[in-house]
Structures are given as C-alpha cells and as structure tokens.
Coordinates of C-alpha atoms and ligand atoms in Angstrom, one line a residue:
X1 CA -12.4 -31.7 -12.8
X2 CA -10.3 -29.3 -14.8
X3 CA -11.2 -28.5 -18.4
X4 CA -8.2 -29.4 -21.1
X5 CA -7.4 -25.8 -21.2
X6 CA -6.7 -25.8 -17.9
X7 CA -3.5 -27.8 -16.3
X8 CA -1.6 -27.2 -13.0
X9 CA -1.1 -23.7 -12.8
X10 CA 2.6 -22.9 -12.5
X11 CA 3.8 -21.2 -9.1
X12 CA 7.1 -19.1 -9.5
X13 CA 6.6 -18.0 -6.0
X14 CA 10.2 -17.7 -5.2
X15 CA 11.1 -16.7 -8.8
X16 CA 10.3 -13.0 -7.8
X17 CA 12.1 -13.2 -4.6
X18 CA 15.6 -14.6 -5.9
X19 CA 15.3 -11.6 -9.3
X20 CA 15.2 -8.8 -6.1
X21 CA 18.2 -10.6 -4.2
X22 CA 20.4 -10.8 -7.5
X23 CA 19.6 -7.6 -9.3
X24 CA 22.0 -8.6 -12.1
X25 CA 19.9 -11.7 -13.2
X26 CA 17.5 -11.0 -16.3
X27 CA 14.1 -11.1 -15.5
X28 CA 13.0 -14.5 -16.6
X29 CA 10.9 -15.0 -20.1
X30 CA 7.7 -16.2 -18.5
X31 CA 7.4 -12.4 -16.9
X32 CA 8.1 -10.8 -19.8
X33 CA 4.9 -9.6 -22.1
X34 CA 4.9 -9.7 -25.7
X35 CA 6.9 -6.9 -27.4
X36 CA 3.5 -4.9 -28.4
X37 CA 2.3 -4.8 -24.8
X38 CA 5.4 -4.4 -23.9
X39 CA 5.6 -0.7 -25.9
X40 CA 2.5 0.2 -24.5
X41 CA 4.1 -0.1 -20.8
X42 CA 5.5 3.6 -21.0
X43 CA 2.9 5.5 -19.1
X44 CA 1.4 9.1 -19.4
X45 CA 3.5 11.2 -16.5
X46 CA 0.0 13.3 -15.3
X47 CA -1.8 11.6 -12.8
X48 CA -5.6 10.8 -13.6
X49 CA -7.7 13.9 -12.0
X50 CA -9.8 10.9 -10.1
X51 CA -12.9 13.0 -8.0
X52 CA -13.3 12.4 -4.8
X53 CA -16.6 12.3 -2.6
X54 CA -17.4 12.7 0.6
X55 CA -19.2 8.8 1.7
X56 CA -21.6 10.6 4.3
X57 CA -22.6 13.4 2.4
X58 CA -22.8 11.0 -0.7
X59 CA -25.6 8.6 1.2
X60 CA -27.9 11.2 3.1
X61 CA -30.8 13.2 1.1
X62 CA -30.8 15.1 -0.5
X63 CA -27.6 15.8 -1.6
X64 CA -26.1 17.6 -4.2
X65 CA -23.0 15.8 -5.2
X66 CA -24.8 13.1 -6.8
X67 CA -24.5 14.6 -10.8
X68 CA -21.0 15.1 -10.4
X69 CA -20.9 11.2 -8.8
X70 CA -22.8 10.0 -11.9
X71 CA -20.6 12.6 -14.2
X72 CA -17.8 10.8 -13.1
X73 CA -19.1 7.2 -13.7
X74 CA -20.0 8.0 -17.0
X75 CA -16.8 9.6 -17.8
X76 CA -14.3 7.8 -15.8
X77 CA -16.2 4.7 -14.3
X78 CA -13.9 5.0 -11.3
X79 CA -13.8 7.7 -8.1
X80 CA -12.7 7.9 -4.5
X81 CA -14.5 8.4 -1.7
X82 CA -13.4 9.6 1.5
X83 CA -15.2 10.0 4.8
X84 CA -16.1 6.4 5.0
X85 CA -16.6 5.4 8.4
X86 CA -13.9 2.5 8.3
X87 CA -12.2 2.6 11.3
X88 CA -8.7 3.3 11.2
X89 CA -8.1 0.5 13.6
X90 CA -9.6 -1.7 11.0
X91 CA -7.3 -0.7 8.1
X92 CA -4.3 -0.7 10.2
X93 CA -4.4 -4.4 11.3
X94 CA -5.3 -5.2 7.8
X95 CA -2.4 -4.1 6.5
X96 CA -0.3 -5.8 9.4
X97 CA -1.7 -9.0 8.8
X98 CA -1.6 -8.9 5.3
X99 CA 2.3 -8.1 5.5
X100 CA 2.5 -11.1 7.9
X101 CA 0.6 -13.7 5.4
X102 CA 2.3 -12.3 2.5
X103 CA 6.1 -12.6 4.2
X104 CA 5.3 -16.1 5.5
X105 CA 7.7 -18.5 4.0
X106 CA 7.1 -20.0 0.6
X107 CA 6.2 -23.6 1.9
X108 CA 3.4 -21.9 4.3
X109 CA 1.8 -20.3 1.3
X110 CA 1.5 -23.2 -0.6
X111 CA -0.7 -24.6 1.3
X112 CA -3.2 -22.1 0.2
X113 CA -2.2 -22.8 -3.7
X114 CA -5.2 -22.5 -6.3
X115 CA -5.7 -25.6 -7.8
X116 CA -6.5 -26.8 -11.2
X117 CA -9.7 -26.1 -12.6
X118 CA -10.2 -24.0 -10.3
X119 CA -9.7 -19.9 -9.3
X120 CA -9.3 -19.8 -5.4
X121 CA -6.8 -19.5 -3.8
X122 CA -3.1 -18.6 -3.5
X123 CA -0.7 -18.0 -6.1
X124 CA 0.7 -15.6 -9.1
X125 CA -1.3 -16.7 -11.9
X126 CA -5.2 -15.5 -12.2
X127 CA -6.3 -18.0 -14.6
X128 CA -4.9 -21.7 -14.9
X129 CA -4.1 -21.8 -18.0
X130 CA -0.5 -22.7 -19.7
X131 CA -0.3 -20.0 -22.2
X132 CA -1.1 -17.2 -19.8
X133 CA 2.0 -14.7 -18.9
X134 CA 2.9 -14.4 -15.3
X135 CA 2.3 -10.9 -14.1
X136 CA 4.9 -10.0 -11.1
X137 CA 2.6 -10.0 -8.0
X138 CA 1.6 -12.7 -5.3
X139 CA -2.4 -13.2 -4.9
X140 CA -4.8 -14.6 -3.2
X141 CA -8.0 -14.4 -4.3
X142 CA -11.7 -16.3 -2.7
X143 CA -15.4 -16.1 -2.6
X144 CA -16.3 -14.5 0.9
X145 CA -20.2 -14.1 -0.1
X146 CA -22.6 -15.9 0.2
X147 CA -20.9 -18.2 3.2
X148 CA -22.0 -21.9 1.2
X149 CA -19.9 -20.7 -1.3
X150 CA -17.0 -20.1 0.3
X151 CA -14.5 -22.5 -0.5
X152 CA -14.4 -25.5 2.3
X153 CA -11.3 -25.4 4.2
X154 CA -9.4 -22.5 2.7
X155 CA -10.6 -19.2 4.6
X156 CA -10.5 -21.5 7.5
X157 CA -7.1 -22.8 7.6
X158 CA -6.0 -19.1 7.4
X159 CA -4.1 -17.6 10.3
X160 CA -7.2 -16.7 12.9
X161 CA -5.8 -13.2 13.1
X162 CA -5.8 -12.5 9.6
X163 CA -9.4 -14.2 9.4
X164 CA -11.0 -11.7 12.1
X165 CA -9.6 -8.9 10.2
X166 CA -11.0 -9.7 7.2
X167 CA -14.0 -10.4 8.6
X168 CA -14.2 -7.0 10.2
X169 CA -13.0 -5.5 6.6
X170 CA -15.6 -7.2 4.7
X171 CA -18.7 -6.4 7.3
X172 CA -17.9 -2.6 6.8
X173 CA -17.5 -2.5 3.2
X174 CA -20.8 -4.8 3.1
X175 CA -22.5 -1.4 3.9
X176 CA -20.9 0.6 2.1
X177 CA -20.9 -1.1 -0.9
X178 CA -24.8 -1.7 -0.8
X179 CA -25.1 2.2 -0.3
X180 CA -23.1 2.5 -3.5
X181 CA -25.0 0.1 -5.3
X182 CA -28.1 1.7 -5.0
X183 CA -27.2 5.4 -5.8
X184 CA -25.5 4.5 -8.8
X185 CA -28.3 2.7 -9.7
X186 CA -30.6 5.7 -8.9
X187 CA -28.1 7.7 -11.0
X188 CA -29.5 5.8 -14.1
X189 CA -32.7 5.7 -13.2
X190 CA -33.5 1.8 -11.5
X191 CA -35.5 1.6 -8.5
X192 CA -34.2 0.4 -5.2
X193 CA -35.7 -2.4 -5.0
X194 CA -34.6 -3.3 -8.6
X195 CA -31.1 -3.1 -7.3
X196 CA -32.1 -4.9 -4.1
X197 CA -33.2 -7.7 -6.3
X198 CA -30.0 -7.8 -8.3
X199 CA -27.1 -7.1 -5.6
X200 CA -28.3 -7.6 -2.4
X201 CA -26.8 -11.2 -0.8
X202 CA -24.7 -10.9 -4.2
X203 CA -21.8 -12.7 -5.0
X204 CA -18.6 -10.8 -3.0
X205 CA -15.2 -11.4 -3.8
X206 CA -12.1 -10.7 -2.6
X207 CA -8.4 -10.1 -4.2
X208 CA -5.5 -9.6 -2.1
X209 CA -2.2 -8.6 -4.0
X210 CA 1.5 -8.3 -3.4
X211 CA 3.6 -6.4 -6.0
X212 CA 6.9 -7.3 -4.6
X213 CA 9.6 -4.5 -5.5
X214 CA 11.4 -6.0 -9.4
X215 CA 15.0 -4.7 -10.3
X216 CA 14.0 -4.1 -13.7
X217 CA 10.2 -2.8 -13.3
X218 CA 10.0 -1.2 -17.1
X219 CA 9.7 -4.9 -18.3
X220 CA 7.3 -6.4 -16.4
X221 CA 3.3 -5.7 -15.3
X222 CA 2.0 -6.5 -11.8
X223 CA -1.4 -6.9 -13.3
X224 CA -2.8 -7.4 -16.8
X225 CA -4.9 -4.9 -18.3
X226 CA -8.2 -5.6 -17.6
X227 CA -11.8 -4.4 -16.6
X228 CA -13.2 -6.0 -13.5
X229 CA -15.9 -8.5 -14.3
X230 CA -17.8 -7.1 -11.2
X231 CA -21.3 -4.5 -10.1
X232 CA -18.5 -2.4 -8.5
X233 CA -14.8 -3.5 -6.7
X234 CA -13.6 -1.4 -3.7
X235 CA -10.0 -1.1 -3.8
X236 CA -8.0 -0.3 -1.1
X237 CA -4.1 0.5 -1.1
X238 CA -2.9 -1.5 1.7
X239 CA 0.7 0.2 2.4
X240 CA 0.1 3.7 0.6
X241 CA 2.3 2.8 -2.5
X242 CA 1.1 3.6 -6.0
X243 CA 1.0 1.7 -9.1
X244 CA -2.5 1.4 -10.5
X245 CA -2.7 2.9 -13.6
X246 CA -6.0 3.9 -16.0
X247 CA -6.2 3.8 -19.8
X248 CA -7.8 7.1 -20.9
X249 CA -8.1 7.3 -24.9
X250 CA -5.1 5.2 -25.1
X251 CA -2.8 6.6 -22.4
X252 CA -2.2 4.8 -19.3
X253 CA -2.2 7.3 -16.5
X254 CA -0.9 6.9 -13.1
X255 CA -3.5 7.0 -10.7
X256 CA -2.9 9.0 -7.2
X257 CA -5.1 7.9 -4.2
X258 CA -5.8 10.2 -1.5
X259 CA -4.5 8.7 1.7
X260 CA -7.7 8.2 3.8
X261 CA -10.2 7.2 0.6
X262 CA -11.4 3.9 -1.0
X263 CA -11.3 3.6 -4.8
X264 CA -14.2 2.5 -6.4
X265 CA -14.6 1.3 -10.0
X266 CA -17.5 0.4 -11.8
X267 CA -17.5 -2.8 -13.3
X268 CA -18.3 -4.8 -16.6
X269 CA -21.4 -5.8 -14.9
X270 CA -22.4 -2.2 -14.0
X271 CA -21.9 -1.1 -17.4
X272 CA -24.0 -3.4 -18.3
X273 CA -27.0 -2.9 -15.6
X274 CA -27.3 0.7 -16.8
X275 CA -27.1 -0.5 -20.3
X276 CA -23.9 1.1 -21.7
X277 CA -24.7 4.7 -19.2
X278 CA -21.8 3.8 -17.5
X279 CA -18.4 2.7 -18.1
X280 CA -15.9 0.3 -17.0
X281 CA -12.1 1.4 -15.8
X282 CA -9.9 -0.6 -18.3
X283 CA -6.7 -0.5 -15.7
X284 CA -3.3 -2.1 -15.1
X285 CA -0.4 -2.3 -12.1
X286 CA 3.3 -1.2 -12.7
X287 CA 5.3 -2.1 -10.5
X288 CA 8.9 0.1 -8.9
X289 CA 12.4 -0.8 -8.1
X290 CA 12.3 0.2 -4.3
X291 CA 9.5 -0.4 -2.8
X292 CA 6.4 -3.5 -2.2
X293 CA 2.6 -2.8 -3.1
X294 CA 0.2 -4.2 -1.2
X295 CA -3.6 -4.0 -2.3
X296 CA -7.2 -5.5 -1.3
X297 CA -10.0 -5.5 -3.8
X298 CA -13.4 -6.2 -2.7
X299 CA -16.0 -7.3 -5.7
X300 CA -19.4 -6.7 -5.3
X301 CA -21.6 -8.5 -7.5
X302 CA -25.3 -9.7 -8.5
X303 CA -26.7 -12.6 -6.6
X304 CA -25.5 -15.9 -8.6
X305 CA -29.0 -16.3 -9.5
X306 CA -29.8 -12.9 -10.7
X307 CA -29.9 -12.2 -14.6
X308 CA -26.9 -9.9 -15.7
X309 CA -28.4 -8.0 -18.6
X310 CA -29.6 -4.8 -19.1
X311 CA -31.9 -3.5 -16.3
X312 CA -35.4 -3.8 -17.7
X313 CA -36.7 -0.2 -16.5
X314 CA -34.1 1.2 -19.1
X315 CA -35.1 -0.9 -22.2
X316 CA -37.6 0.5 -24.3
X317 CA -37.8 1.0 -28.7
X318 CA -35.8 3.7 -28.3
X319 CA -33.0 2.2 -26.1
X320 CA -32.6 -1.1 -27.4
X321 CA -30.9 -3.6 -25.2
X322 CA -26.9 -3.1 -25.7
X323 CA -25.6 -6.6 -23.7
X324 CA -27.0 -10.0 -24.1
X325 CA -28.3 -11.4 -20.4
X326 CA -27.1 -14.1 -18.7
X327 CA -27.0 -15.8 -15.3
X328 CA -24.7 -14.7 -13.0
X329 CA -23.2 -18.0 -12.5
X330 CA -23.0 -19.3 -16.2
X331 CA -21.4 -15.7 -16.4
X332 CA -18.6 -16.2 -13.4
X333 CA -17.8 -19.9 -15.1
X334 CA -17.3 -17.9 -18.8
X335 CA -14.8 -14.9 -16.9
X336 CA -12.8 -17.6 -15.3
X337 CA -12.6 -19.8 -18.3
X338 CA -10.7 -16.8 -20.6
X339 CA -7.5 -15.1 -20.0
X340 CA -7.8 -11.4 -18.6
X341 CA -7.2 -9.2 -21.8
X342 CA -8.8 -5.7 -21.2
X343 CA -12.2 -5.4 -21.7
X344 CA -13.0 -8.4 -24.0
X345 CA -15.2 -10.1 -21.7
X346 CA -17.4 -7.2 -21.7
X347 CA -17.1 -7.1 -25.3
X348 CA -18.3 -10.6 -25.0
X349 CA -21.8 -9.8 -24.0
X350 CA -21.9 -6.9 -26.3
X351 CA -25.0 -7.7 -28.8
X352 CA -23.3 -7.5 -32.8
X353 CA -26.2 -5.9 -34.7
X354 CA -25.3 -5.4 -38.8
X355 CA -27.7 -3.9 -41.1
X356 CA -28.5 -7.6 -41.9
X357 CA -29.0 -8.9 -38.8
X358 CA -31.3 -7.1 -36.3
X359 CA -32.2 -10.3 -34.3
X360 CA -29.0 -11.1 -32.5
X361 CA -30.6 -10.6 -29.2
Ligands
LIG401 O1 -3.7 -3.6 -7.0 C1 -4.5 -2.8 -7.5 O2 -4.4 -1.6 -7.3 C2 -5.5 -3.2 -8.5 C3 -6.0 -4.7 -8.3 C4 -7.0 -5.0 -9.4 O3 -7.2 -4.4 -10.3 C5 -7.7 -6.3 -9.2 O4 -7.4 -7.1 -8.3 O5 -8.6 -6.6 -10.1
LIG402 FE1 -9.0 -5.0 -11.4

C-alpha cells in the first residue's frame, strides 16, 4: 500500500524526447530546479584529480598501494580502478543492450513503470512523491541480491538478452566488489570476517540511467545531488560520455573517467562502518546539448539483516560512536521514504551530542 506521501509517480517519458525534437520549446517547469540550486549548477572547469588503481595489484599481498587507496577514501571517498578483469565482451553487450532497452518505444517501457509505494522499476522519478523535481534522465532501478528479493515478474519480463547480460555484469562485479569490501575495511582496521558478516550475501542493487541529450542543458540536472545510501556503488559509464560531477568544499567538479576503469564511491553506509574514517562522494549529473549518457551503478550493501552502525572493533572511550545503528532494512524503508537531497540521510543517523545531552545514543 502506498503511504499518503506517496501517490502515482508522474512519468514524463516522452516529455524529454519532444524538448530535443523542438529545440525552441522552453524546458517545462517540472524540470526546472529551484532558483538557489539552480545558481549552484555552474561547475568548477578542472576536472577532479580522481586516483586510479590497478584491481590486481590492489587485491594480492602485500601490496603497497593500499595507503594511497585508503588516502583517497578518506579524502575523496571515490577512486577508479583499472585492470579489472571484466571482460570487454561483457561491457560491450551491456552497452548494446542497454541502448536497445532504453530506445524501445515509450509504451514498451511502461510496462516496466515503478509503481506507487514502491522504488522498482522504470521511470524518471527516484522517489514517488508529488513535490519531488524531475531530474532529466530515464531509470531503471531493481533489487538483483539476494534472489527472494528481487521483484516478482520485473527482471523477468525483461528482454532475455538484456537479462543474460546483466547477469554476466553483476556475477563479475560480485567479486570484485567483495574484494573491495574487505580491503577498505582492512584500511580502517575491521577484520575480514567482520566484513564478511556485514556484506557478504548483502543487499545489491542496481541503477541504470539515460541522460538523453537537453537543448538547454544549463537549466536542468540529470541527477540530484546526493550521496549514495550504499557500502560502496560501482559505476560504470556505459557509452564513454561524461557528466558526473563531485562537490569538493563547495565546487562541483567535473569528473573524468579513464576509459577502461570502474568508478567506485564509498557510500553513506561505509562512512558509517568505519565510523566517520571515511567519507561519502556528495555528487550530481549535468547533462550536454549533443550527446546521450548512459550509466550502470551497482550498490553493494550490508545483508538486510546486518546492523548498520559503527563497526564495533572501532568504538572505544576514546572513539565514541559517531552514527546511531540500525537494521539494514528499517534503514532502506527510511532512504526511500525521503527525497534525495545531498547528504541528509547520512546526516540522519548522525548522533547530535550538546554539552547538555551526552545520552543521545
Ligand atoms: O550516472 C552517473 O554517473 C551517476 C549515477 C548515480 O549517481 C546513481 O545512480 O546514484
Ligand atoms: Fe549516486
């Protein structure tokens, strides 16, 4: 049942498509964000300096990268790595199929449309709700781990050759994500196993995005600021095009990705695990005049019946518990039940000590 906050979400699927073939129309209201975000749309011309790391090397030990991995977490909360073992084969018929799926005709995508009260699905809104702008992008987002969750009828009724693909996606960046995982959580000093117990069979999700080209791209965002509710996401530029962008002490820089690498950013959830070590990537998509974006995120995430909250090896008198804990499902039903506005979720979990109130956890 959906909640009263929640109505039919509103699909302006062909809105973006009639905009590109009339270039003279305004871009309609509901795209539009409010004047003050709307100021802060201007970006920083320097790319981010985002380090890149060699996958192999990063996973065998001993290695000697590792400080500059966890430098970068700490400072960034976002790298690439390279070397990954994906077969090019792979990534090529992902980003076939995707263009198929994403250039099928409106009525065919419908069938896939999110529905209310709920978050899987097709369509350009990520939340359900009425008062939430419409950022200028087509998505389809859905739960791919563990199986019983995914969503009855919805990965199956997708074109089969699409469906293998993904399933060949998802089974490489399994591994590689678990790797990740656990040397990050090494980097702040867990144990394997603790990470094992968190992440391993977690809760993976899966985001697939088109930023169709927009006449007027200097008034619209493909994607809201935000931080990724997730342990880590694994982003992958589909079609080579750029538009993700970083905010670094209140500039929004461009971000370049190498050609052959993965992006990885650490998530709210991370930054909590390692209890405030790390930090999460506020970031954004612009969107351009000329050309179409395409983008698949992975989310890797705790099991939905681990506890996210600090990891207990790291608490002690002198490091007090930053983030209140919760259940990892209570905690996907409170993301999907706000609208994404930068890293206010997070903020959400943060515990408010005052010099009159020491007992907030
Ligand atoms: O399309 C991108 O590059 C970013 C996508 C993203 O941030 C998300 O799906 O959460
Ligand atoms: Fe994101």
């Amino acid at each position: 049942m959906p909640s009263p906050s929640q109505s039919q979400p509103r699909y302006v699927l062909g809105v973006m498509n009639k905009v590109a073939e009339k270039p003279d129309m305004p871009i309609p209201e509901m795209f539009i964000p409010p004047e003050l975000e709307l100021a802060t749309i201007q970006s920083h011309h320097e790319t981010a300096p985002i380090p890149i790391f060699d996958l192999k090397t990063l996973l065998s030990a001993p290695n000697t990268q590792l400080h500059h991995l966890y430098d970068a977490c700490k400072e960034w909360g976002i790298f690439q790595v390279g070397n990954h073992g994906v077969r090019g084969e792979v990534l090529e018929n992902l980003k076939v199929e995707m263009e198929k799926f994403f250039n099928l005709p409106k009525e065919e995508k419908s069938k896939y449309q999110v529905q209310a009260g709920d978050f899987q699905g097709y369509g350009n809104v990520i939340r359900c709700k009425e008062d939430e702008k419409v950022d200028w992008g087509e998505r389809f987002f859905m739960v791919i781990n563990p199986r019983e969750r995914r969503k009855a009828d919805l990965f199956e009724k997708l074109p089969e050759s699409l469906r293998d693909t993904l399933e060949a996606y998802f089974k490489e960046l399994r591994k590689i994500g678990m790797g990740l995982l656990r040397i990050l959580g090494e980097g702040v000093g867990m144990e394997i196993e603790e990470v094992d117990e968190i992440f391993e069979n977690g809760m993976h999700t899966t985001r697939m995005t088109y930023y169709p080209p927009c006449p007027n791209p200097e008034v619209v965002l493909g994607l809201t600021p935000h931080s990724d509710s997730t342990g880590i996401t694994i982003l992958h530029q589909v079609n080579g095009i750029e538009g993700l962008q970083i905010k670094k002490q209140g500039l929004w820089l461009p971000v370049s990705f190498h050609p052959n690498a993965f992006l990885v950013l650490l998530g709210d959830i991370f930054e909590i695990v390692s209890n405030g070590v790390y930090n999460s990537m506020e970031h954004r998509v612009v969107v351009n005049k000329e050309e179409g974006r395409l983008s698949i995120a992975m989310f890797m995430n705790p099991k939905y019946e681990a506890e996210v909250g600090p990891s207990k090896s790291l608490i002690s008198a002198e490091n007090p518990p930053l983030f209140r804990r919760m259940i990892m499902e209570d905690f996907v039903k409170d993301y999907f039940s706000r609208n994404l506005n930068g890293k206010s979720h997070l903020e959400n979990m943060r515990i408010k000590t005052t010099s009159h109130d020491d007992e907030d956890e």
